[in-house]
Amino acid sequence: MPLEEYHKAMRQGLKEEKEAIARGEEPGLRVLPENSDTLAVRRESLGVVEIPSELIDGTCNDLRKNAFSRGFYPVLQEESEFAHKWSNLCKAHLEEGIRDPIKAVEYLNHFYVVEGHKRVSVLKYFGAISIPGVVTRLLPKPSDDPEVVAYYEFLDFYQMTGLNFVVFKRPGEYRELLQALGRTNREAWSAEEIYAFRSFYYMFRDACYRDNADRRYISVALLVYLKIFGYQQSRNKLSSEIGKELVKIRPEILNRLENAGATLVLEDAVKKPLFSFSTTGKICAAFIHGGSAATSKWVYNHEYGRYLLDNTMGDQVRTLSYENVLTDEQADEAIEDAVKKGADMIFTTTPKLLLPSVKAAVLHPDVKILNCSLNTAYPSVRTYYPRLYDAKFIKGAIAGTLVQDGRIGYVADYPTYGSIAGINAFAQGARMVNANARVYLEWANLKEGGGVERLHEKGIVYIDHLDRLAANTGNDMHGMHNLALIQCHWGRLYRSLVRRVVEGSWKQEERGSSAISYWWGMTQGIVGVLCSRRLPIGTRRLASVLRDAIREDRLDPFYGVLMDQQGRVIYGDDAPLPADQILSMNWLSAYVEGRIPAFDELTPKAQELVKLQGIQGLEGSVDP
C-alpha cells in the first residue's frame, strides 16, 4: 500500500512539473538564495513553530530541488532508493504518526527545509494543515521594496498575534485586515481571540480549497471577504456558506489579485449599442444619503439633483429617497427596502456607504449600484465624483489677479483622492497670472482646528474655503465677501448615469476585473465657476476665457514641468499629466506653503473618511 501511495503522489508531482513548465517556470522546489545571509540583517531563532504546510515550498539544499515538485510531491522513479524511503516513512506515518519536527529557515514568509524533506512531502500528501518545525528566521534588510515593506508589517502583526498563516505581499494590507477585524490598537491578542480567528481562518481556507484556490488567493480573498461581509457577522458561518459568498465576490478578489484598480471614465460620450436592449418601463432610481437635506448642504445638492432628474426624465424614471442613513446596518436596511420597492439603480451619496454598497451589489447583481467616491477598486459598484481641479485652477487665477502681496490662503477639507490635485491646480492658476503668488495651505478638519483663523492671523486677505474664494474685509464690511464659487450640476450628472441604463449602453463600459469610476468636470458640463460681480471686469473676462479654453481642451492645469516643494521635477513631458497621476497626487506644488497632515492630526470624523478615501502613503488610509 505505501508504494501505491507513492505512485499516486508521484503522478501528482509530475503533473505539477508539467504545469510549471507550461507556465514558463522552473519545476522543482524553490531554493534559499545563496546570498541570504548577506541579504539579511540578522538571524532569529523562533523555536518550535507550527508551520502552515502551504508556506513550506523550498529547500536549503540545492541537491534536493529536483526530487520534488513545487508542491513537495515526489517526482523520482518508483524503483529509486528515494521512493522506498518515502514509502517506508508513509507506512510509519499511517501506523504511528510522524512526530519529529523538521528544521527550516524562514525568509520573507517562505519556509526552506533544512532537514525533513520527505516528512514534509508525506505530511503534505496526506493533507496536513501545519507541520511542526524548529525555525530560524532571516530578517531582510529594510528597503523600499514593497515585499520587504509588507514583510515588516507582517512582523508587527506576528508580534501581536503569533499567527503566521496570513501572508500579504503589498504594503498596507495587514492594516486593512486589522481594520476589517475591528482592531484599533496594537495590543497583543488574547488566547481566546487567537483561537477564534484561527478557527474562522481554517473554515475559510477549506472553502477556498474547495474552489481550487491557491495560497496567494486565500489571503487576498480573506481580506476582501471580511471587508464586505464583516468578521463578527461571519465568524460562525459554515464553510459551505462561505463558499457560496466567495463565488459572488470573485470579481472583487480578482481585482486585487490582478491589481486591476479602477478605470477612469473621463468623457461622457457612450454610443448606443448596435442592438439596443433599452428598457421599456420606468427605471426606479433610489438615493441613499448619509445626512438630511435640512442640515447638510451636500445632501441638499444631491436631493436637488434628484429633483431635476425627476423633472427632466419623469416619463422614464421614478425616484426614491432615504435620508440620515448613518450606519452600515441602516444602509443594509435602506438598500433592501429600495430593492423590494423595485429599484433598478441605487446611488449612495457618501464614501462612508461604500462597503455596504459593495455588499449589496454582490447580493443583488441585477441592481446597478453607484457610490459617490473616487478611485475605489470594487468592480461590483461604479463610482462617480465631480472633477474639480479645473475649476480650482480658474479660482487660483482669479485670486492671483487680486492679491497685492502674493499671499493667498487655501483651506482644504480632507487629504483624500482628488483634493491634493485641487490644491496644486489652484496654485498653478495663481502662479500663471502672478509670478509672486504663494498659496498658504491650512486644513479644516484638524483636531487643533482653526484653519481659517490661522490665515487671518497672518493677515492673508484672499482665502479659498468650502469651494468658495472670498476676501476678508474685516468687521467693517461684515467679514468675508464671496468672489467665486464652484457649482456642481448633480442633476446633469445623474441624468447621464441613468441614461446609460435607459439606452442600454451600461455594459459597454465594463473593463474586465477593473472597477469603473466616472470623473467628469467642466468639459462635460458637470462643474462650473460662478463669479461675483464684485470682481473687476477684466478678472471676470479672464475667468471666462480660461473656462472656454478648458472646455475646448486648449488649456490643461497640469501641462509641462511640475515641481514639488523639495524642488524635484515630478513631471517634465511636453504633454498634460495623465489623469490617473492627477487623481493619486500625494505631493504638494513648489508654490504651496504648508503640508499634508498626518493621520493622527485629523479629527475622528476625518479619519473615518480618510480610511476609505485617503491618498496613498497617509497612515491609516487604504490604497485600493
Coordinates of C-alpha atoms in Angstrom, one line a residue:
M1 CA 0.0 0.0 0.0
P2 CA 2.8 2.6 0.7
L3 CA 4.2 2.0 -2.8
E4 CA 0.7 2.6 -4.2
E5 CA 0.6 5.9 -2.2
Y6 CA 4.0 6.8 -3.6
H7 CA 2.7 6.2 -7.2
K8 CA -0.3 8.5 -6.6
A9 CA 1.9 11.2 -5.1
M10 CA 4.5 10.9 -7.9
R11 CA 1.7 11.3 -10.6
Q12 CA 0.6 14.5 -8.8
G13 CA 4.2 15.7 -8.7
L14 CA 4.8 15.0 -12.4
K15 CA 1.6 16.8 -13.2
E16 CA 2.7 19.9 -11.3
E17 CA 6.1 19.8 -13.1
K18 CA 4.3 19.9 -16.5
E19 CA 2.1 22.7 -15.4
A20 CA 5.1 24.7 -14.2
I21 CA 7.0 24.2 -17.5
A22 CA 3.9 25.2 -19.4
R23 CA 3.8 28.5 -17.4
G24 CA 7.4 29.1 -18.2
E25 CA 8.5 28.4 -14.6
E26 CA 11.3 26.2 -13.3
P27 CA 9.9 22.9 -11.9
G28 CA 11.1 21.7 -8.5
L29 CA 11.4 23.4 -5.2
R30 CA 12.4 27.0 -4.5
V31 CA 15.9 27.2 -3.2
L32 CA 17.0 29.6 -0.4
P33 CA 19.1 32.3 -2.1
E34 CA 22.8 31.7 -1.8
N35 CA 23.3 35.3 -0.6
S36 CA 20.5 35.1 2.0
D37 CA 23.0 35.8 4.8
T38 CA 24.2 39.0 3.1
L39 CA 20.6 40.0 2.3
A40 CA 19.5 39.5 6.0
V41 CA 20.4 41.9 8.8
R42 CA 20.2 39.2 11.4
R43 CA 19.0 35.7 12.3
E44 CA 16.3 35.0 14.9
S45 CA 15.5 31.6 16.5
L46 CA 11.8 31.0 16.8
G47 CA 12.0 27.6 18.5
V48 CA 9.4 25.0 17.6
V49 CA 6.7 26.6 15.4
E50 CA 3.5 25.2 13.7
I51 CA 4.4 26.0 10.1
P52 CA 1.5 26.3 7.6
S53 CA 2.0 23.5 5.2
E54 CA 1.3 25.7 2.1
L55 CA 4.1 28.0 3.1
I56 CA 6.7 25.2 3.0
D57 CA 7.8 25.4 -0.6
G58 CA 11.6 25.5 -0.6
T59 CA 14.8 23.8 0.4
C60 CA 18.2 24.9 1.7
N61 CA 19.8 22.0 -0.2
D62 CA 20.1 22.5 -4.0
L63 CA 20.5 18.8 -4.4
R64 CA 17.0 18.2 -3.1
K65 CA 15.4 20.7 -5.5
N66 CA 14.6 18.2 -8.3
A67 CA 13.4 15.4 -6.1
F68 CA 10.1 17.2 -5.5
S69 CA 7.6 19.3 -7.4
R70 CA 6.8 22.8 -6.3
G71 CA 4.1 21.4 -4.0
F72 CA 6.5 19.0 -2.4
Y73 CA 5.2 15.9 -4.2
P74 CA 7.9 13.3 -5.1
V75 CA 8.9 13.0 -8.8
L76 CA 11.7 10.4 -8.7
Q77 CA 11.0 6.9 -10.2
E78 CA 9.4 4.2 -8.1
E79 CA 12.4 2.0 -8.4
S80 CA 14.7 4.5 -6.7
E81 CA 16.1 4.3 -3.2
F82 CA 14.3 7.7 -2.5
A83 CA 10.9 6.1 -3.4
H84 CA 11.4 3.2 -0.9
K85 CA 12.4 5.6 1.9
W86 CA 9.4 7.8 1.1
S87 CA 7.1 4.7 1.2
N88 CA 8.6 3.5 4.5
L89 CA 8.0 6.9 6.0
C90 CA 4.5 6.8 4.6
K91 CA 3.9 3.4 6.4
A92 CA 5.3 4.8 9.6
H93 CA 3.0 7.8 9.4
L94 CA -0.1 5.6 8.8
E95 CA 0.8 3.3 11.7
E96 CA 2.3 5.6 14.3
G97 CA 2.3 9.2 13.0
I98 CA 5.2 11.5 12.3
R99 CA 6.2 13.3 15.5
D100 CA 9.7 14.7 15.0
P101 CA 9.8 18.4 14.0
I102 CA 11.5 19.3 10.8
K103 CA 14.2 22.0 10.6
A104 CA 13.6 25.0 8.4
V105 CA 14.7 28.6 7.6
E106 CA 12.0 31.3 7.1
Y107 CA 12.8 34.2 4.7
L108 CA 10.1 36.6 3.5
N109 CA 7.3 34.2 4.6
H110 CA 8.7 31.3 2.6
F111 CA 9.9 28.2 4.6
Y112 CA 13.0 26.4 3.3
V113 CA 13.6 22.9 4.6
V114 CA 17.0 22.1 6.2
E115 CA 16.1 18.7 7.4
G116 CA 13.0 16.6 6.9
H117 CA 12.1 16.9 3.2
K118 CA 10.4 13.5 3.0
R119 CA 8.5 14.2 6.2
V120 CA 7.1 17.4 4.7
S121 CA 6.3 15.5 1.4
V122 CA 4.4 12.7 3.2
L123 CA 2.5 15.1 5.5
K124 CA 1.5 17.4 2.7
Y125 CA 0.4 14.5 0.6
F126 CA -2.0 13.4 3.4
G127 CA -3.3 17.0 3.8
A128 CA -1.6 18.2 6.9
I129 CA -2.7 21.8 7.7
S130 CA 0.5 22.5 9.6
I131 CA 3.8 20.8 10.2
P132 CA 5.9 21.4 13.4
G133 CA 9.4 22.7 12.8
V134 CA 12.4 24.2 14.5
V135 CA 12.6 27.5 12.6
T136 CA 15.3 30.1 12.1
R137 CA 14.1 33.4 10.7
L138 CA 16.3 35.5 8.4
L139 CA 15.3 39.2 8.7
P140 CA 15.8 41.0 5.4
K141 CA 17.4 44.4 5.3
P142 CA 14.8 47.2 5.4
S143 CA 14.2 48.7 1.9
D144 CA 11.6 50.4 -0.3
D145 CA 10.8 47.1 -2.0
P146 CA 7.1 46.6 -1.5
E147 CA 7.5 42.9 -0.5
V148 CA 10.0 43.9 2.2
V149 CA 7.8 46.7 3.5
A150 CA 4.9 44.3 3.7
Y151 CA 7.1 41.7 5.5
Y152 CA 7.9 44.2 8.2
E153 CA 4.2 44.9 8.6
F154 CA 3.8 41.1 8.9
L155 CA 6.4 41.1 11.8
D156 CA 4.3 43.7 13.6
F157 CA 1.2 41.5 13.0
Y158 CA 3.0 38.4 14.1
Q159 CA 4.2 40.1 17.3
M160 CA 0.5 40.9 18.1
T161 CA -1.0 37.6 17.2
G162 CA 1.7 34.9 16.9
L163 CA -0.1 33.9 13.6
N164 CA 1.9 33.2 10.5
F165 CA -0.6 31.8 8.0
V166 CA -1.9 35.1 6.6
V167 CA 0.6 36.4 4.1
F168 CA 0.3 39.7 2.2
K169 CA 2.8 41.0 -0.3
R170 CA 1.6 44.6 -0.7
P171 CA 2.1 47.3 2.0
G172 CA -1.0 48.4 3.9
E173 CA -2.9 45.1 3.7
Y174 CA -2.2 44.0 7.3
R175 CA -3.5 47.4 8.4
E176 CA -6.6 46.8 6.3
L177 CA -7.1 43.3 7.8
L178 CA -6.9 44.7 11.4
Q179 CA -9.4 47.4 10.5
A180 CA -11.7 44.7 9.0
L181 CA -11.4 42.8 12.2
G182 CA -12.3 45.8 14.2
R183 CA -8.9 46.2 15.8
T184 CA -7.9 49.8 16.6
N185 CA -4.8 49.2 18.6
R186 CA -1.6 47.2 18.6
E187 CA -2.2 45.3 21.8
A188 CA -1.4 41.6 21.9
W189 CA -4.3 39.3 21.2
S190 CA -5.8 37.1 23.9
A191 CA -5.7 33.4 23.7
E192 CA -9.4 33.4 23.0
E193 CA -9.1 35.9 20.2
I194 CA -6.3 33.9 18.5
Y195 CA -8.3 30.7 18.8
A196 CA -11.5 32.3 17.4
F197 CA -9.6 33.8 14.4
R198 CA -7.7 30.6 13.7
S199 CA -10.9 28.6 13.7
F200 CA -12.5 31.0 11.3
Y201 CA -9.5 31.1 9.0
Y202 CA -9.3 27.3 8.6
M203 CA -13.1 27.2 7.9
F204 CA -12.4 30.0 5.3
R205 CA -9.4 28.1 3.9
D206 CA -11.4 25.0 3.4
A207 CA -14.0 27.0 1.4
C208 CA -11.2 28.3 -0.8
Y209 CA -9.6 24.9 -1.4
R210 CA -13.0 23.5 -2.4
D211 CA -12.9 26.1 -5.2
N212 CA -9.3 25.0 -6.2
A213 CA -7.8 28.3 -4.9
D214 CA -4.1 28.7 -4.4
R215 CA -2.5 30.1 -1.3
R216 CA -2.0 33.6 -2.7
Y217 CA -5.7 33.7 -3.4
I218 CA -6.6 32.7 0.1
S219 CA -5.1 35.7 2.0
V220 CA -6.4 38.3 -0.5
A221 CA -9.8 36.6 -0.6
L222 CA -9.9 36.7 3.2
L223 CA -9.2 40.4 3.3
V224 CA -11.8 41.2 0.6
Y225 CA -14.4 38.9 2.2
L226 CA -14.0 40.4 5.7
K227 CA -14.2 44.0 4.4
I228 CA -17.5 43.2 2.6
F229 CA -19.2 40.8 5.0
G230 CA -17.6 41.6 8.3
Y231 CA -15.8 39.4 10.8
Q232 CA -18.3 39.4 13.7
Q233 CA -21.1 38.7 11.2
S234 CA -19.1 35.8 9.6
R235 CA -17.2 34.1 12.3
N236 CA -19.8 31.4 12.9
K237 CA -20.6 30.6 9.3
L238 CA -20.1 27.2 7.9
S239 CA -17.6 26.5 5.1
S240 CA -20.4 25.8 2.6
E241 CA -22.0 29.2 3.3
I242 CA -18.7 31.0 3.0
G243 CA -18.1 29.2 -0.3
K244 CA -21.3 30.4 -1.8
E245 CA -20.4 34.0 -0.9
L246 CA -16.9 33.6 -2.3
V247 CA -18.4 32.9 -5.7
K248 CA -20.3 36.2 -5.5
I249 CA -17.3 38.3 -4.7
R250 CA -14.9 36.6 -7.1
P251 CA -14.7 39.8 -9.3
E252 CA -13.6 41.8 -6.2
I253 CA -10.9 39.3 -5.4
L254 CA -9.6 39.2 -8.9
N255 CA -9.4 42.9 -9.0
R256 CA -7.0 42.8 -6.1
L257 CA -5.0 39.8 -7.4
E258 CA -4.6 41.3 -10.8
N259 CA -4.0 44.8 -9.4
A260 CA -6.7 45.9 -11.9
G261 CA -7.6 49.0 -9.9
A262 CA -10.2 51.4 -11.4
T263 CA -10.6 52.6 -14.9
L264 CA -11.3 56.4 -15.0
V265 CA -14.1 57.3 -17.4
L266 CA -13.3 60.9 -18.3
E267 CA -15.6 61.6 -21.2
D268 CA -19.4 61.5 -21.1
A269 CA -19.9 60.0 -24.5
V270 CA -21.1 56.5 -24.9
K271 CA -22.5 55.2 -28.2
K272 CA -25.8 53.4 -28.1
P273 CA -25.2 49.7 -28.9
L274 CA -26.0 48.4 -32.4
F275 CA -28.6 46.1 -31.0
S276 CA -30.3 48.2 -28.2
F277 CA -31.9 46.4 -25.3
S278 CA -33.1 49.6 -23.7
T279 CA -35.8 49.4 -21.1
T280 CA -39.4 50.0 -22.0
G281 CA -40.7 50.7 -18.4
K282 CA -39.7 53.3 -15.9
I283 CA -36.3 53.0 -14.3
C284 CA -36.5 53.2 -10.5
A285 CA -33.5 55.1 -9.0
A286 CA -33.0 55.2 -5.2
F287 CA -30.9 57.8 -3.5
I288 CA -29.4 56.9 -0.1
H289 CA -27.9 59.8 1.9
G290 CA -25.7 59.9 5.0
G291 CA -27.5 63.0 6.3
S292 CA -30.5 65.1 5.7
A293 CA -31.2 67.9 3.2
A294 CA -32.4 70.1 6.0
T295 CA -29.0 70.1 7.8
S296 CA -26.4 69.2 5.1
K297 CA -25.6 71.3 2.0
W298 CA -24.1 68.1 0.5
V299 CA -27.3 66.1 0.8
Y300 CA -29.4 69.1 -0.3
N301 CA -27.4 69.4 -3.5
H302 CA -27.8 65.7 -4.3
E303 CA -31.5 65.9 -3.5
Y304 CA -31.8 68.9 -5.8
G305 CA -30.1 66.7 -8.5
R306 CA -32.7 64.0 -7.8
Y307 CA -35.5 66.6 -8.2
L308 CA -34.0 67.7 -11.6
L309 CA -33.8 64.1 -12.6
D310 CA -37.5 63.6 -11.8
N311 CA -38.5 66.7 -13.7
T312 CA -36.4 66.1 -16.8
M313 CA -36.8 62.3 -17.2
G314 CA -40.1 61.8 -15.4
D315 CA -41.5 59.7 -18.2
Q316 CA -38.6 57.3 -17.9
V317 CA -37.6 57.5 -14.3
R318 CA -39.1 57.4 -10.8
T319 CA -37.0 58.0 -7.7
L320 CA -36.9 57.1 -4.1
S321 CA -35.0 58.9 -1.3
Y322 CA -33.6 57.8 2.0
E323 CA -32.0 60.3 4.4
N324 CA -30.0 60.0 7.7
V325 CA -28.6 56.6 6.8
L326 CA -25.7 56.8 9.2
T327 CA -24.5 53.2 9.9
D328 CA -23.8 50.1 7.9
E329 CA -26.8 48.4 9.4
Q330 CA -29.1 51.3 8.4
A331 CA -27.5 51.2 4.9
D332 CA -28.3 47.5 4.6
E333 CA -31.9 48.1 5.6
A334 CA -32.4 51.1 3.2
I335 CA -30.9 49.2 0.3
E336 CA -33.0 46.1 0.9
D337 CA -36.1 48.3 1.2
A338 CA -35.2 50.0 -2.1
V339 CA -34.7 46.7 -3.8
K340 CA -38.1 45.4 -2.5
K341 CA -39.7 48.6 -4.0
G342 CA -38.3 47.8 -7.4
A343 CA -35.1 49.9 -7.5
D344 CA -33.1 49.2 -10.7
M345 CA -30.3 51.7 -9.7
I346 CA -29.2 52.8 -6.3
F347 CA -27.0 55.9 -5.6
T348 CA -25.3 56.0 -2.3
T349 CA -24.1 59.6 -2.0
T350 CA -21.2 59.4 0.5
P351 CA -18.0 57.4 0.6
K352 CA -18.9 56.2 4.1
L353 CA -21.6 53.9 2.5
L354 CA -19.1 52.3 0.0
L355 CA -18.7 48.9 1.7
P356 CA -22.4 48.4 2.3
S357 CA -22.9 49.3 -1.4
V358 CA -20.4 46.6 -2.4
K359 CA -22.1 44.1 -0.2
A360 CA -25.5 44.9 -1.6
A361 CA -24.1 44.8 -5.2
V362 CA -22.8 41.2 -4.8
L363 CA -26.0 40.1 -3.2
H364 CA -28.2 41.8 -5.8
P365 CA -26.2 41.6 -9.1
D366 CA -29.2 42.7 -11.1
V367 CA -29.3 46.1 -9.4
K368 CA -26.9 48.7 -10.5
I369 CA -25.3 50.4 -7.5
L370 CA -23.1 53.5 -7.6
N371 CA -21.3 55.2 -4.8
C372 CA -20.2 58.9 -4.8
S373 CA -16.5 58.5 -4.2
L374 CA -13.2 58.3 -6.1
N375 CA -10.6 55.7 -7.1
T376 CA -12.2 52.7 -5.2
A377 CA -11.4 49.3 -6.7
Y378 CA -14.6 47.4 -6.3
P379 CA -15.9 46.3 -9.7
S380 CA -19.3 45.3 -8.4
V381 CA -20.1 49.0 -7.9
R382 CA -19.4 52.0 -10.0
T383 CA -18.3 55.3 -8.5
Y384 CA -18.7 58.9 -9.6
Y385 CA -17.4 62.3 -8.5
P386 CA -17.1 65.8 -10.0
R387 CA -13.6 66.6 -11.4
L388 CA -12.9 69.9 -9.6
Y389 CA -9.3 70.7 -10.3
D390 CA -10.1 72.6 -13.5
A391 CA -12.4 74.9 -11.6
K392 CA -9.8 75.2 -8.8
F393 CA -7.3 76.3 -11.4
I394 CA -9.6 79.1 -12.5
K395 CA -10.2 80.3 -9.0
G396 CA -6.5 80.3 -8.4
A397 CA -6.0 82.5 -11.4
I398 CA -8.8 84.9 -10.1
A399 CA -7.0 85.1 -6.7
G400 CA -3.7 85.7 -8.4
T401 CA -5.0 88.8 -10.2
L402 CA -6.4 90.2 -7.0
V403 CA -3.7 89.7 -4.4
Q404 CA -1.3 92.5 -3.7
D405 CA 1.4 90.8 -1.6
G406 CA 1.3 87.4 -3.4
R407 CA -0.1 85.6 -0.4
I408 CA -3.3 83.5 -0.9
G409 CA -4.9 81.3 1.7
Y410 CA -6.4 77.9 0.9
V411 CA -8.3 75.7 3.5
A412 CA -8.7 72.1 2.4
D413 CA -11.1 69.7 4.0
Y414 CA -9.6 66.2 3.9
P415 CA -6.4 64.7 2.4
T416 CA -8.4 62.4 0.1
Y417 CA -8.1 61.4 -3.6
G418 CA -8.6 64.5 -5.8
S419 CA -8.1 67.0 -3.0
I420 CA -4.4 67.4 -3.5
A421 CA -4.9 67.9 -7.2
G422 CA -7.3 70.8 -6.3
I423 CA -4.7 72.4 -4.1
N424 CA -2.0 72.1 -6.8
A425 CA -4.2 73.3 -9.6
F426 CA -5.2 76.3 -7.6
A427 CA -1.5 77.1 -7.1
Q428 CA -0.8 76.6 -10.8
G429 CA -3.6 79.0 -11.7
A430 CA -2.4 81.7 -9.3
R431 CA 1.2 81.4 -10.5
M432 CA 0.2 81.6 -14.1
V433 CA -1.0 85.2 -13.7
N434 CA 1.2 86.3 -10.7
A435 CA 4.8 85.3 -10.6
N436 CA 4.9 86.2 -6.9
A437 CA 1.9 84.2 -5.8
R438 CA 2.3 81.7 -3.0
V439 CA -0.6 79.5 -1.6
Y440 CA -0.7 79.2 2.2
L441 CA -2.3 75.8 3.0
E442 CA -4.4 75.0 6.1
W443 CA -6.8 72.1 6.9
A444 CA -10.3 72.4 8.2
N445 CA -10.5 69.1 9.9
L446 CA -7.5 69.0 12.3
K447 CA -8.0 68.2 16.0
E448 CA -6.5 71.6 16.8
G449 CA -9.0 73.4 14.5
G450 CA -8.7 77.0 13.4
G451 CA -7.5 76.7 9.8
V452 CA -9.2 79.9 8.6
E453 CA -8.3 81.7 11.8
R454 CA -4.6 81.0 11.4
L455 CA -4.7 82.5 7.9
H456 CA -6.5 85.6 9.3
E457 CA -3.8 85.9 11.9
K458 CA -1.2 86.0 9.2
G459 CA -3.1 88.9 7.6
I460 CA -4.0 87.0 4.4
V461 CA -6.9 88.6 2.7
Y462 CA -8.0 86.2 0.0
I463 CA -8.9 82.7 1.2
D464 CA -10.4 79.7 -0.7
H465 CA -12.5 77.6 1.6
L466 CA -15.6 75.3 1.1
D467 CA -15.3 75.7 -2.7
R468 CA -15.6 79.5 -2.3
L469 CA -13.0 82.1 -2.9
A470 CA -13.6 85.0 -0.5
A471 CA -12.0 88.3 0.6
N472 CA -11.5 89.0 4.3
T473 CA -12.8 92.6 4.6
G474 CA -12.8 92.8 8.3
N475 CA -15.6 93.6 10.7
D476 CA -16.4 97.0 9.0
M477 CA -17.8 95.2 5.9
H478 CA -19.3 92.2 7.7
G479 CA -16.4 89.8 7.3
M480 CA -16.0 87.6 4.2
H481 CA -17.3 88.5 0.8
N482 CA -17.7 85.7 -1.8
L483 CA -15.9 86.3 -5.0
A484 CA -16.1 83.0 -6.9
L485 CA -17.6 79.6 -6.1
I486 CA -17.7 76.2 -7.7
Q487 CA -21.0 74.8 -8.9
C488 CA -21.6 71.1 -9.3
H489 CA -24.5 70.2 -11.6
W490 CA -25.6 67.0 -9.9
G491 CA -28.9 66.8 -11.9
R492 CA -26.9 66.7 -15.2
L493 CA -24.6 64.0 -13.8
Y494 CA -27.4 61.8 -12.6
R495 CA -29.3 62.2 -15.9
S496 CA -26.2 61.0 -17.8
L497 CA -25.7 58.0 -15.5
V498 CA -29.4 57.0 -15.7
R499 CA -29.4 57.3 -19.5
R500 CA -26.7 54.6 -19.6
V501 CA -29.3 52.1 -18.3
V502 CA -32.3 53.6 -20.1
E503 CA -30.5 53.4 -23.5
G504 CA -28.9 50.0 -22.9
S505 CA -25.3 51.2 -23.0
W506 CA -24.3 50.3 -19.4
K507 CA -22.4 47.2 -20.2
Q508 CA -20.3 48.8 -22.9
E509 CA -18.1 50.5 -20.3
E510 CA -17.2 47.3 -18.4
R511 CA -13.4 46.6 -18.3
G512 CA -12.8 43.1 -17.1
S513 CA -12.0 43.0 -13.4
S514 CA -11.3 46.7 -13.3
A515 CA -13.7 49.0 -11.4
I516 CA -15.3 51.9 -13.3
S517 CA -15.1 55.4 -11.9
Y518 CA -16.8 58.4 -13.6
W519 CA -14.7 61.5 -13.1
W520 CA -16.4 64.4 -15.0
G521 CA -15.7 68.1 -14.8
M522 CA -16.0 71.3 -16.7
T523 CA -15.7 69.8 -20.2
Q524 CA -18.7 67.6 -19.6
G525 CA -20.7 70.4 -18.1
I526 CA -20.8 68.9 -14.6
V527 CA -18.7 71.6 -12.9
G528 CA -18.7 75.4 -13.3
V529 CA -17.3 78.5 -11.7
L530 CA -19.7 81.3 -10.7
C531 CA -18.0 84.7 -10.5
S532 CA -19.2 87.6 -8.3
R533 CA -19.9 91.0 -9.8
R534 CA -17.6 92.4 -7.1
L535 CA -14.8 91.1 -9.3
P536 CA -13.2 93.6 -11.7
I537 CA -14.5 93.2 -15.2
G538 CA -11.0 92.2 -16.5
T539 CA -10.8 89.3 -14.0
R540 CA -14.3 88.1 -14.9
R541 CA -13.3 88.1 -18.6
L542 CA -10.1 86.2 -17.7
A543 CA -12.2 83.5 -15.9
S544 CA -14.5 83.2 -18.9
V545 CA -11.5 82.8 -21.3
L546 CA -9.9 80.2 -19.1
R547 CA -13.3 78.3 -18.8
D548 CA -13.7 78.2 -22.6
A549 CA -10.1 77.1 -23.1
I550 CA -10.5 74.3 -20.7
R551 CA -13.8 73.1 -22.1
E552 CA -12.3 73.1 -25.6
D553 CA -9.2 71.2 -24.4
R554 CA -6.9 74.1 -25.3
L555 CA -5.7 74.5 -21.7
D556 CA -4.7 72.0 -19.1
P557 CA -3.7 73.0 -15.5
F558 CA -1.1 70.3 -15.3
Y559 CA 0.8 70.7 -18.6
G560 CA 4.6 70.5 -18.8
V561 CA 7.1 70.8 -16.0
L562 CA 5.7 70.2 -12.5
M563 CA 7.9 70.6 -9.3
D564 CA 7.2 69.6 -5.7
Q565 CA 8.1 71.5 -2.5
Q566 CA 11.5 69.9 -2.5
G567 CA 12.3 71.2 -5.9
R568 CA 12.1 67.8 -7.5
V569 CA 10.7 67.5 -11.1
I570 CA 7.6 65.3 -10.7
Y571 CA 6.6 65.6 -14.4
G572 CA 8.5 67.1 -17.3
D573 CA 6.9 65.9 -20.5
D574 CA 5.6 68.3 -23.1
A575 CA 2.1 67.0 -22.6
P576 CA -0.7 67.0 -19.9
L577 CA -0.2 65.0 -16.8
P578 CA -2.1 61.7 -17.1
A579 CA -5.4 61.6 -15.3
D580 CA -4.5 58.7 -13.0
Q581 CA -1.5 60.6 -11.8
I582 CA -3.6 63.7 -11.1
L583 CA -6.1 61.7 -9.1
S584 CA -3.5 60.0 -7.0
M585 CA -1.3 63.0 -6.2
N586 CA 0.3 62.8 -2.8
W587 CA 2.7 65.7 -3.2
L588 CA 2.4 69.5 -3.0
S589 CA 3.4 72.0 -5.6
A590 CA 6.5 74.2 -5.1
Y591 CA 4.2 77.1 -5.0
V592 CA 2.4 75.9 -1.9
E593 CA 3.4 76.7 1.7
G594 CA 2.2 74.0 4.1
R595 CA 2.0 70.3 4.3
I596 CA -0.3 67.2 4.2
P597 CA -1.3 66.4 7.7
A598 CA -0.6 63.1 9.5
F599 CA -3.5 60.7 10.1
D600 CA -3.3 61.2 13.9
E601 CA -3.7 65.0 13.4
L602 CA -7.1 64.7 11.9
T603 CA -10.5 64.7 13.7
P604 CA -12.2 61.3 14.2
K605 CA -14.7 62.1 11.5
A606 CA -11.9 63.0 9.1
Q607 CA -10.0 59.8 10.0
E608 CA -13.1 57.7 9.2
L609 CA -13.3 59.2 5.7
V610 CA -9.5 59.1 5.1
K611 CA -9.5 55.3 5.9
L612 CA -11.8 54.9 2.9
Q613 CA -10.5 57.6 0.5
G614 CA -7.2 58.7 1.9
I615 CA -4.3 59.3 -0.5
Q616 CA -1.6 56.7 -0.7
G617 CA 1.1 57.0 1.9
L618 CA -1.1 58.6 4.6
E619 CA -1.0 56.5 7.7
G620 CA -4.4 54.9 8.2
S621 CA -5.5 55.2 4.6
V622 CA -6.1 52.3 2.3
D623 CA -4.6 52.0 -1.1
P624 CA -7.2 50.4 -3.3

